[in-house]
Coordinates of C-alpha atoms and ligand atoms in Angstrom, one line a residue:
Chain A
M1 CA 0.9 -25.7 14.1
E2 CA -0.7 -28.7 12.5
S3 CA -1.8 -28.2 9.0
N4 CA -2.2 -30.3 5.8
D5 CA -5.3 -32.1 7.3
Q6 CA -6.4 -32.7 3.8
P7 CA -4.2 -32.7 0.6
E8 CA -4.6 -29.5 -1.5
K9 CA -6.5 -30.1 -4.7
Y10 CA -5.8 -28.3 -8.0
V11 CA -7.8 -28.1 -11.2
I12 CA -4.8 -28.6 -13.5
S13 CA -1.6 -28.1 -11.5
K14 CA -0.4 -25.7 -8.9
G15 CA 1.4 -23.5 -11.3
V16 CA -1.3 -23.3 -14.0
D17 CA -4.0 -22.7 -11.4
A18 CA -2.0 -19.9 -9.9
F19 CA -1.5 -18.3 -13.3
F20 CA -5.3 -18.3 -14.0
I21 CA -6.1 -17.0 -10.5
S22 CA -3.7 -14.1 -11.0
V23 CA -5.1 -13.3 -14.4
H24 CA -8.5 -13.2 -12.9
D25 CA -7.2 -11.1 -10.0
I26 CA -5.7 -8.6 -12.4
F27 CA -8.9 -8.2 -14.3
R28 CA -10.7 -7.6 -11.0
F29 CA -8.1 -5.0 -10.1
I30 CA -8.7 -3.2 -13.5
A31 CA -12.4 -3.4 -13.0
R32 CA -12.0 -1.8 -9.6
F33 CA -9.9 0.9 -11.1
F34 CA -12.7 1.8 -13.5
R35 CA -15.3 1.7 -10.7
E36 CA -13.3 4.1 -8.5
V37 CA -11.7 6.4 -11.0
L38 CA -14.7 8.7 -11.4
R39 CA -16.2 8.3 -8.0
P40 CA -15.7 11.5 -5.9
P41 CA -13.6 12.7 -4.2
L42 CA -11.1 13.0 -7.1
E43 CA -7.6 12.9 -5.7
V44 CA -6.4 15.8 -7.7
K45 CA -3.5 16.8 -5.5
E46 CA -2.0 13.3 -5.3
F47 CA -2.6 12.9 -9.0
I48 CA -0.6 16.0 -9.8
R49 CA 2.1 14.9 -7.4
Q50 CA 2.3 11.6 -9.2
C51 CA 2.4 13.3 -12.6
Y52 CA 5.4 15.3 -11.3
M53 CA 7.1 12.2 -10.1
I54 CA 6.4 10.1 -13.2
G55 CA 6.6 12.8 -15.9
Y56 CA 9.0 15.5 -14.8
K57 CA 11.4 13.2 -13.0
S58 CA 11.8 11.1 -16.2
L59 CA 12.6 14.0 -18.4
A60 CA 16.4 14.0 -18.0
L61 CA 16.7 10.3 -18.9
I62 CA 14.2 10.7 -21.8
T63 CA 15.9 13.7 -23.2
L64 CA 19.2 11.9 -23.4
T65 CA 17.8 8.7 -24.8
G66 CA 15.5 10.4 -27.3
F67 CA 18.2 12.7 -28.6
I68 CA 20.8 9.9 -29.0
T69 CA 18.2 7.6 -30.6
G70 CA 17.5 10.2 -33.3
L71 CA 21.1 11.0 -33.8
V72 CA 22.4 7.5 -34.1
F73 CA 19.5 6.3 -36.2
T74 CA 20.2 9.1 -38.7
K75 CA 23.9 8.3 -38.8
Q76 CA 23.2 4.6 -39.3
S77 CA 20.7 5.2 -42.1
R78 CA 22.7 7.6 -44.1
P79 CA 25.1 5.2 -45.8
S80 CA 22.3 3.0 -47.2
L81 CA 20.5 6.0 -48.6
A82 CA 23.7 7.5 -49.9
E83 CA 24.2 4.5 -52.1
F84 CA 21.2 5.6 -54.1
G85 CA 22.0 9.2 -53.8
A86 CA 18.9 9.6 -51.7
T87 CA 20.1 11.3 -48.6
S88 CA 17.5 14.0 -49.1
W89 CA 14.9 11.5 -48.0
L90 CA 16.6 11.2 -44.6
P91 CA 14.2 13.6 -42.8
S92 CA 11.0 11.8 -43.9
L93 CA 12.5 8.4 -43.3
I94 CA 13.6 9.5 -39.8
S95 CA 10.3 11.1 -38.9
I96 CA 8.3 8.1 -40.0
A97 CA 10.6 5.8 -37.9
V98 CA 10.6 8.1 -34.9
I99 CA 6.9 8.9 -34.8
R100 CA 5.5 5.6 -35.8
A101 CA 7.8 3.3 -33.9
L102 CA 10.8 4.6 -32.0
A103 CA 9.2 7.3 -29.8
P104 CA 6.4 5.2 -28.4
L105 CA 8.6 2.2 -27.8
V106 CA 11.6 4.0 -26.4
T107 CA 9.4 6.0 -24.0
A108 CA 7.5 3.0 -22.9
L109 CA 10.6 0.9 -22.3
I110 CA 12.3 3.6 -20.3
C111 CA 9.2 4.3 -18.2
A112 CA 8.7 0.6 -17.6
G113 CA 12.2 0.5 -16.2
K114 CA 12.2 3.8 -14.3
V115 CA 8.5 4.3 -13.4
G116 CA 7.4 0.7 -13.2
S117 CA 10.2 -0.4 -10.8
G118 CA 9.6 2.8 -8.7
I119 CA 5.9 2.3 -8.3
G120 CA 6.3 -1.5 -7.7
A121 CA 8.9 -1.0 -5.0
E122 CA 7.1 1.9 -3.4
L123 CA 3.7 0.3 -3.1
A124 CA 5.3 -3.1 -2.1
S125 CA 7.2 -1.5 0.7
M126 CA 4.1 0.3 1.9
K127 CA 2.2 -3.0 1.7
V128 CA 4.8 -5.1 3.7
T129 CA 5.2 -2.5 6.4
E130 CA 1.4 -2.4 6.8
Q131 CA 1.1 1.2 5.7
I132 CA -1.6 0.3 3.2
D133 CA -3.5 -1.6 6.0
A134 CA -3.0 1.5 8.2
M135 CA -4.7 3.7 5.6
E136 CA -7.5 1.2 5.4
V137 CA -8.1 1.1 9.2
S138 CA -8.0 4.9 9.5
A139 CA -11.0 5.0 7.1
I140 CA -9.0 6.0 4.1
N141 CA -9.4 4.2 0.8
P142 CA -5.9 3.3 -0.2
F143 CA -6.9 2.0 -3.6
K144 CA -8.2 5.3 -4.6
Y145 CA -5.4 7.3 -3.0
L146 CA -2.5 5.2 -4.1
V147 CA -3.5 3.1 -7.1
V148 CA -6.0 5.1 -9.0
T149 CA -3.8 8.2 -8.9
R150 CA -0.7 6.3 -10.1
I151 CA -2.5 4.5 -13.0
M152 CA -4.0 7.8 -14.1
A153 CA -0.7 9.6 -13.9
C154 CA 1.0 6.9 -16.0
T155 CA -1.7 7.0 -18.6
V156 CA -1.7 10.7 -18.9
C157 CA 2.1 11.2 -18.7
L158 CA 3.2 8.6 -21.2
P159 CA 1.6 10.3 -24.3
L160 CA 3.2 13.6 -23.2
L161 CA 6.6 12.0 -22.7
M162 CA 6.2 10.3 -26.0
A163 CA 5.6 13.6 -27.8
Y164 CA 8.6 15.0 -26.1
T165 CA 10.7 12.0 -27.0
A166 CA 9.7 12.4 -30.7
L167 CA 10.6 16.1 -30.6
V168 CA 14.0 15.5 -29.0
G169 CA 14.7 12.6 -31.3
M170 CA 13.9 14.8 -34.3
M171 CA 16.3 17.4 -32.9
G172 CA 19.0 14.8 -32.6
S173 CA 18.4 13.8 -36.2
Y174 CA 18.4 17.4 -37.4
L175 CA 21.7 18.1 -35.7
D176 CA 23.3 15.3 -37.7
I177 CA 21.6 16.2 -41.0
H178 CA 22.4 19.9 -40.5
L179 CA 26.1 19.1 -40.0
N180 CA 26.3 16.8 -43.0
E181 CA 23.8 18.1 -45.6
Q182 CA 23.5 21.7 -44.3
T183 CA 19.7 21.5 -44.4
S184 CA 18.0 24.4 -42.7
I185 CA 15.6 23.7 -39.8
T186 CA 12.5 24.8 -41.7
A187 CA 13.4 22.6 -44.7
F188 CA 14.1 19.7 -42.4
F189 CA 10.8 19.9 -40.6
N190 CA 8.9 20.6 -43.8
K191 CA 10.2 17.4 -45.3
A192 CA 9.9 15.5 -42.1
F193 CA 6.2 16.1 -41.6
N194 CA 5.3 15.7 -45.2
D195 CA 4.9 12.0 -44.9
I196 CA 3.3 11.9 -41.5
A197 CA -0.4 11.1 -41.7
F198 CA -3.1 11.6 -39.1
L199 CA -3.3 7.9 -38.7
D200 CA 0.3 7.8 -37.6
L201 CA -0.2 10.3 -34.9
F202 CA -3.4 8.6 -33.8
A203 CA -1.8 5.2 -33.7
S204 CA 1.2 6.5 -31.6
L205 CA -1.1 8.2 -29.2
T206 CA -3.1 5.0 -28.8
K207 CA 0.1 3.1 -28.2
A208 CA 1.3 5.6 -25.6
L209 CA -2.0 5.5 -23.7
T210 CA -2.0 1.7 -23.8
Y211 CA 1.6 1.4 -22.6
G212 CA 1.1 4.0 -19.9
F213 CA -2.0 2.2 -18.6
T214 CA -0.1 -1.1 -18.8
I215 CA 2.8 0.1 -16.8
G216 CA 0.5 1.7 -14.2
V217 CA -1.7 -1.4 -13.8
V218 CA 1.1 -3.9 -13.7
S219 CA 3.3 -2.1 -11.2
C220 CA 0.5 -1.1 -9.0
Y221 CA -1.0 -4.6 -9.0
L222 CA 2.3 -6.2 -8.1
G223 CA 3.2 -3.6 -5.5
Y224 CA -0.3 -3.5 -3.9
N225 CA -0.4 -7.3 -3.6
A226 CA 3.2 -7.8 -2.5
T227 CA 3.9 -10.4 0.2
Q228 CA 7.0 -12.0 1.8
G229 CA 8.4 -9.0 3.7
T230 CA 11.4 -7.1 2.3
T231 CA 12.3 -9.7 -0.4
G232 CA 8.8 -9.1 -1.8
V233 CA 9.7 -5.4 -2.4
G234 CA 12.6 -6.3 -4.7
K235 CA 10.6 -8.9 -6.4
A236 CA 7.7 -6.6 -7.0
A237 CA 10.0 -4.0 -8.5
N238 CA 11.7 -6.5 -10.7
V239 CA 8.7 -8.4 -11.9
S240 CA 6.9 -5.1 -12.6
V241 CA 9.6 -4.2 -15.1
V242 CA 9.8 -7.6 -16.8
V243 CA 6.0 -8.0 -17.1
S244 CA 5.4 -4.5 -18.3
M245 CA 8.1 -4.8 -21.0
F246 CA 6.8 -8.1 -22.1
L247 CA 3.2 -6.8 -22.4
I248 CA 4.4 -3.7 -24.1
F249 CA 5.9 -5.7 -26.9
I250 CA 2.8 -7.9 -27.3
E251 CA 0.6 -4.8 -27.4
E252 CA 3.0 -3.2 -30.0
I253 CA 2.5 -6.2 -32.3
I254 CA -1.2 -6.1 -31.9
I255 CA -1.6 -2.3 -32.5
V256 CA 0.8 -2.4 -35.5
Q257 CA -1.3 -5.2 -37.0
I258 CA -4.5 -3.3 -36.5
V259 CA -3.1 0.0 -37.9
N260 CA -1.6 -1.7 -40.9
S261 CA -4.9 -3.3 -41.7
I262 CA -6.6 0.2 -41.6
R263 CA -3.9 2.0 -43.6
Chain B
M1 CA -0.4 -2.4 38.4
K2 CA -2.4 0.6 37.4
S3 CA -2.2 3.7 39.4
F4 CA -5.9 4.4 38.9
T5 CA -9.1 2.4 38.9
P6 CA -10.5 2.2 35.4
E7 CA -14.2 2.9 35.0
I8 CA -15.5 -0.3 33.4
D9 CA -19.2 -0.6 32.4
Y10 CA -19.8 -4.3 32.6
D11 CA -23.4 -3.9 31.2
N12 CA -22.0 -2.4 28.0
T13 CA -20.3 -4.7 25.6
V14 CA -18.4 -2.9 22.8
I15 CA -16.9 -6.0 21.1
S16 CA -18.5 -9.4 21.2
I17 CA -17.0 -12.3 19.2
G18 CA -18.7 -15.6 19.0
D19 CA -17.4 -18.9 17.7
L20 CA -15.0 -17.4 15.3
Y21 CA -13.2 -19.5 12.7
K22 CA -10.6 -18.5 10.1
S23 CA -8.3 -20.6 7.9
F24 CA -5.7 -19.8 5.3
G25 CA -5.9 -22.8 2.9
T26 CA -5.2 -25.8 5.2
N27 CA -3.8 -23.7 8.0
H28 CA -6.6 -23.5 10.5
V29 CA -5.7 -20.4 12.5
L30 CA -8.7 -19.5 14.6
R31 CA -10.9 -22.3 15.8
G32 CA -13.8 -21.1 17.8
V33 CA -12.8 -17.8 19.5
D34 CA -15.1 -16.2 22.0
L35 CA -14.4 -12.8 23.5
K36 CA -16.3 -9.9 25.1
L37 CA -14.8 -6.5 25.6
H38 CA -16.7 -4.1 27.9
K39 CA -16.7 -0.4 27.8
G40 CA -13.7 1.1 29.4
E41 CA -11.9 -2.2 29.8
N42 CA -8.4 -3.3 28.6
I43 CA -8.2 -6.9 27.6
V44 CA -4.8 -8.4 27.0
V45 CA -4.5 -11.3 24.6
L46 CA -1.5 -13.5 25.3
G47 CA -0.3 -16.3 23.1
R48 CA 2.7 -17.8 21.3
S49 CA 3.9 -16.5 18.0
G50 CA 1.7 -17.8 15.1
T51 CA -1.4 -18.6 17.2
G52 CA -3.5 -16.1 15.3
K53 CA -3.6 -13.0 17.6
S54 CA -2.9 -10.6 14.8
V55 CA -5.4 -12.4 12.6
L56 CA -8.0 -11.9 15.3
I57 CA -7.7 -8.1 15.6
K58 CA -7.5 -7.8 11.8
I59 CA -10.8 -9.5 11.6
I60 CA -12.2 -7.1 14.2
A61 CA -11.0 -4.1 12.1
G62 CA -12.5 -5.7 9.0
L63 CA -9.1 -6.2 7.3
L64 CA -9.7 -9.9 7.0
K65 CA -13.0 -11.8 6.6
P66 CA -13.8 -14.7 9.0
D67 CA -14.9 -18.1 7.7
A68 CA -17.6 -18.4 10.3
G69 CA -18.7 -16.8 13.6
T70 CA -20.0 -13.4 14.7
V71 CA -17.9 -10.3 15.1
N72 CA -20.0 -7.5 16.7
V73 CA -18.3 -4.2 17.2
L74 CA -20.3 -1.3 18.6
G75 CA -23.5 -3.0 17.6
E76 CA -22.4 -3.6 14.0
E77 CA -21.8 -7.0 12.5
V78 CA -18.4 -6.3 10.9
P79 CA -18.2 -9.0 8.2
Q80 CA -21.5 -7.9 6.8
L81 CA -20.8 -4.2 6.5
G82 CA -20.6 -2.5 3.1
P83 CA -17.6 -0.2 2.4
I84 CA -19.3 3.0 3.5
A85 CA -20.6 1.6 6.8
L86 CA -17.2 -0.1 7.4
R87 CA -15.4 3.2 6.9
E88 CA -17.7 4.8 9.4
L89 CA -17.1 2.1 12.0
R90 CA -13.3 2.4 11.4
M91 CA -13.4 6.0 12.5
K92 CA -14.4 4.6 15.9
V93 CA -11.9 1.8 16.0
G94 CA -8.2 2.6 16.2
F95 CA -5.6 0.1 15.2
C96 CA -2.0 0.3 16.3
F97 CA 0.3 -1.7 14.1
Q98 CA 3.2 -3.7 15.4
N99 CA 5.9 -1.4 13.9
G100 CA 3.8 1.8 13.8
A101 CA 3.2 1.6 10.1
L102 CA 4.0 5.3 9.7
Y103 CA 3.8 6.7 6.2
D104 CA 7.5 7.0 5.4
S105 CA 7.1 9.6 2.7
M106 CA 5.5 12.1 5.2
T107 CA 6.9 13.9 8.3
V108 CA 5.5 13.0 11.7
G109 CA 3.2 16.0 11.7
E110 CA 1.9 15.1 8.2
N111 CA 1.4 11.5 9.4
L112 CA -0.8 12.7 12.2
A113 CA -2.7 15.2 10.1
F114 CA -3.3 12.8 7.2
P115 CA -6.3 10.8 8.8
L116 CA -7.9 14.1 9.7
K117 CA -7.4 15.7 6.3
R118 CA -9.0 12.7 4.7
N119 CA -11.9 12.1 7.1
E120 CA -12.7 15.6 8.0
P121 CA -12.0 17.7 4.9
N122 CA -13.9 20.7 6.3
M123 CA -11.8 21.1 9.3
K124 CA -9.7 24.3 9.3
A125 CA -5.9 23.9 9.1
E126 CA -5.5 25.7 12.5
Q127 CA -7.8 23.4 14.2
R128 CA -6.0 20.4 12.7
N129 CA -2.6 21.6 13.7
K130 CA -3.9 22.2 17.2
L131 CA -5.1 18.6 17.4
V132 CA -1.8 17.3 16.1
D133 CA 0.0 19.3 18.8
I134 CA -2.3 17.9 21.5
V135 CA -1.8 14.3 20.4
L136 CA 2.0 14.7 20.0
D137 CA 2.0 16.1 23.5
A138 CA 0.0 13.2 24.8
V139 CA 2.5 10.7 23.4
G140 CA 5.4 12.9 24.6
L141 CA 7.0 13.6 21.3
S142 CA 6.3 17.2 20.4
H143 CA 9.8 17.9 19.3
T144 CA 9.6 15.3 16.5
I145 CA 6.9 17.0 14.5
D146 CA 9.1 17.9 11.5
Q147 CA 11.1 14.7 11.5
M148 CA 10.7 11.8 9.0
P149 CA 9.7 8.4 10.4
A150 CA 13.1 6.9 9.3
E151 CA 14.8 9.3 11.8
L152 CA 12.8 7.9 14.8
S153 CA 13.7 5.0 17.1
G154 CA 11.4 2.0 17.2
G155 CA 9.8 3.1 20.4
Q156 CA 9.2 6.6 19.1
R157 CA 7.7 5.2 16.0
K158 CA 5.2 3.1 18.0
R159 CA 4.2 6.1 20.1
I160 CA 3.6 8.2 17.0
G161 CA 1.6 5.2 15.6
I162 CA -0.5 5.3 18.7
G163 CA -0.9 9.0 18.4
R164 CA -2.0 8.8 14.8
T165 CA -4.6 6.3 15.8
L166 CA -5.8 8.5 18.7
I167 CA -6.2 11.6 16.5
L168 CA -9.6 10.4 15.2
R169 CA -10.8 10.0 18.9
P170 CA -11.7 6.2 18.6
E171 CA -13.8 4.5 21.2
I172 CA -11.9 1.3 20.8
M173 CA -8.1 0.8 20.5
L174 CA -6.5 -2.4 19.1
Y175 CA -2.8 -2.7 19.9
D176 CA -0.7 -5.2 18.1
E177 CA 2.3 -6.0 20.2
P178 CA 2.9 -2.5 21.5
T179 CA 6.1 -3.4 23.4
A180 CA 7.7 -6.1 21.2
G181 CA 11.3 -5.5 20.5
L182 CA 11.7 -2.6 23.0
D183 CA 14.0 -2.2 26.0
P184 CA 12.4 -2.5 29.4
I185 CA 12.3 1.3 30.1
T186 CA 10.7 2.1 26.8
C187 CA 8.2 -0.8 27.4
T188 CA 7.2 0.9 30.7
E189 CA 6.7 4.1 28.9
I190 CA 4.5 2.5 26.3
N191 CA 2.5 0.7 29.1
N192 CA 2.0 3.9 30.8
L193 CA 0.9 5.5 27.6
I194 CA -1.7 2.7 27.0
N195 CA -3.1 3.3 30.5
E196 CA -3.0 7.0 30.1
V197 CA -5.0 6.6 26.9
Q198 CA -7.5 4.5 28.7
R199 CA -7.9 7.0 31.5
R200 CA -7.9 10.2 29.5
F201 CA -9.8 9.2 26.3
K202 CA -12.1 6.6 28.0
T203 CA -11.3 4.0 25.4
S204 CA -11.8 0.2 25.6
S205 CA -8.8 -1.8 24.3
I206 CA -7.6 -5.1 23.1
I207 CA -3.8 -5.4 23.6
I208 CA -1.9 -8.2 22.0
T209 CA 1.4 -9.1 23.5
H210 CA 3.9 -11.8 24.5
D211 CA 5.1 -9.6 27.3
L212 CA 3.8 -10.4 30.8
T213 CA 5.0 -7.1 32.3
C214 CA 2.9 -5.3 29.7
A215 CA 0.0 -7.7 30.4
R216 CA 0.2 -7.1 34.1
A217 CA 0.6 -3.3 33.8
T218 CA -2.2 -2.7 31.2
G219 CA -4.7 -5.5 31.4
D220 CA -7.9 -5.4 33.4
E221 CA -8.5 -8.9 32.0
I222 CA -6.1 -11.5 30.5
A223 CA -7.0 -14.0 27.8
V224 CA -4.6 -16.7 26.9
M225 CA -4.8 -18.1 23.3
K226 CA -3.5 -21.4 22.3
E227 CA -4.0 -23.2 18.9
G228 CA -6.7 -20.7 17.8
K229 CA -8.8 -20.7 21.0
F230 CA -8.8 -18.9 24.3
I231 CA -7.9 -21.5 26.9
K232 CA -8.0 -19.3 30.0
Q233 CA -9.4 -15.9 30.8
G234 CA -9.5 -13.8 33.9
K235 CA -7.6 -11.4 36.1
F236 CA -3.8 -11.6 35.8
D237 CA -3.3 -13.3 39.2
E238 CA -6.1 -15.8 38.5
V239 CA -4.7 -16.8 35.2
F240 CA -1.2 -17.3 36.4
T241 CA -2.0 -19.4 39.5
D242 CA -3.0 -22.1 36.9
N243 CA -0.6 -24.9 36.4
D244 CA -1.3 -25.4 32.7
E245 CA 2.0 -26.1 30.9
L246 CA 1.7 -23.3 28.4
I247 CA 0.9 -20.8 31.0
R248 CA 3.7 -21.9 33.2
E249 CA 6.1 -21.7 30.2
F250 CA 5.0 -18.2 29.5
Y251 CA 5.4 -17.2 33.1
D252 CA 8.8 -18.8 33.5
Y253 CA 10.1 -17.3 30.3
N254 CA 9.1 -13.8 31.3
F255 CA 9.9 -13.7 35.0
T256 CA 12.4 -16.3 36.1
Q257 CA 15.4 -15.8 33.8
Ligands
ATP1 N1 -2.8 -12.9 5.0 C1 -2.4 -14.2 5.4 N2 -2.3 -15.1 4.5 C2 -2.0 -16.4 4.8 N3 -1.7 -16.8 6.0 C3 -1.7 -15.9 7.0 C4 -2.1 -14.5 6.7 N4 -2.0 -13.8 7.9 C5 -1.7 -14.7 8.8 N5 -1.5 -15.9 8.3 C6 -1.1 -17.1 9.1 O1 -1.9 -17.2 10.2 C7 -1.1 -17.7 11.3 C8 -1.3 -16.7 12.5 O2 -0.7 -15.5 12.2 P1 -0.7 -14.2 13.2 O3 0.0 -13.1 12.5 O4 -2.1 -14.0 13.6 O5 0.1 -14.7 14.4 P2 0.4 -14.0 15.7 O6 -0.3 -14.8 16.8 O7 0.0 -12.6 15.6 O8 1.9 -14.2 15.9 P3 3.1 -13.1 16.3 O9 3.0 -13.1 17.7 O10 4.3 -13.7 15.7 O11 2.7 -11.8 15.6 C9 0.3 -17.8 10.8 O12 0.6 -19.2 10.6 C10 0.3 -17.1 9.5 O13 1.2 -17.8 8.6
MG2 MG1 1.2 -10.7 15.3

């Protein structure tokens, strides 16, 4: 096959051009999501199935991680507070840390790993084995059926999982505080929620929605546009995790800045 | 050779392609393809790997957009169709992928029912199941209905893929290398299936292949592609009396080993 009749031209360089082209592609992908999300038929069944896969199937891992995060964080913070004889502040310190920062971040990172790689690999393998083309040619809209449902499920499940992580984390913390300071559960939660403002809850909800959307978009985009046969599947899974985590941290910084300026 | 005489209506063209060009970057894949498929006819497209055969049928199915040229399928200009019109046309054009492209999260039965569920949501479950049974019977794999695609052999997967395409009762079938990678006996089964589909469902087909046995068994007309163009077209015996180097190579490779 003769090719390279004329040399390829780039605006800046091959890599930089490719980067801007993919950024443009991702925004078109997101625009298409918003165009198709409300257009009937709504894929309710597939959406629920995805929520089950994304939400319910992550519960075990999230329970373990959330509980240990709360427990360990309490144990690590106690000596510093004990120096000032202020261990009674532990519940409110922990609740602020968990609700403002730990729960959204821990949930998002775990989901980026578990859900992001799962979606990336699943869609990529469907792409490279032509299953997505097969849907297209049998008059089915694969974007709506595969992509829209997954992005929606991620966006809806992440806040729920985050709330659950926060609860489990607080339980972990309570266990440790109860064993050391003999605080009762009502006293613990009274103190814990004393210092939580509406803004904290709102900010965490915003974070969780943003992270969920990010994980969904990134992993669906990479899976849906996978190439290069079976190696492309591994690559899509891997890059989904890396890019999602990277974006989550960037978004974390931005949201925290905005919230602090409101506070 | 076929065991029946296909009813071909030479006054009725279902696919008409004129001067078709397609490049990927600097890779000029199709360079002026012309093709006419008549109603009821099976055309076999032969050509070496990488000559653009798959690209050609993907353009016919609207999966890829051509750079230039006309692609008229059942009276519609494919590259100009909007999403809704394209979807309607696709109900009438079946596409069989090289490896079946079965949905591997679904059983065989669900694979077959899926296009029906999506495209005919008002159809009753009983009727749908009946159609699934009919099609599975037609491809000779009724017993696999509850199996997962991963449990099937390559040949079975292709036959289910053909079945899944048939279930929407298309007027045109596009087969991408239906016999590639199969043993001779399974190849014969697939060839017979393709002919059976033509006879029973009155479809017109484009069959892409490297396999001359398949070409001879299923093709009413053979078109040989080289470097993005058809260089020779006609009945099997006409094409292979030619002394063109590529055609000889093809013939020798298939029949004189
Ligand atoms: N989506 C695509 N993007 C870029 N290049 C492509 C794409 N699809 C096909 N090509 C290129 O087009 C050329 C023809 O590919 P095609 O798949 O049509 O070959 P083929 O004739 O079907 O070969 P085979 O018999 O091996 O299936 C190849 O060089 C391939 O690299
Ligand atoms: Mg091919």
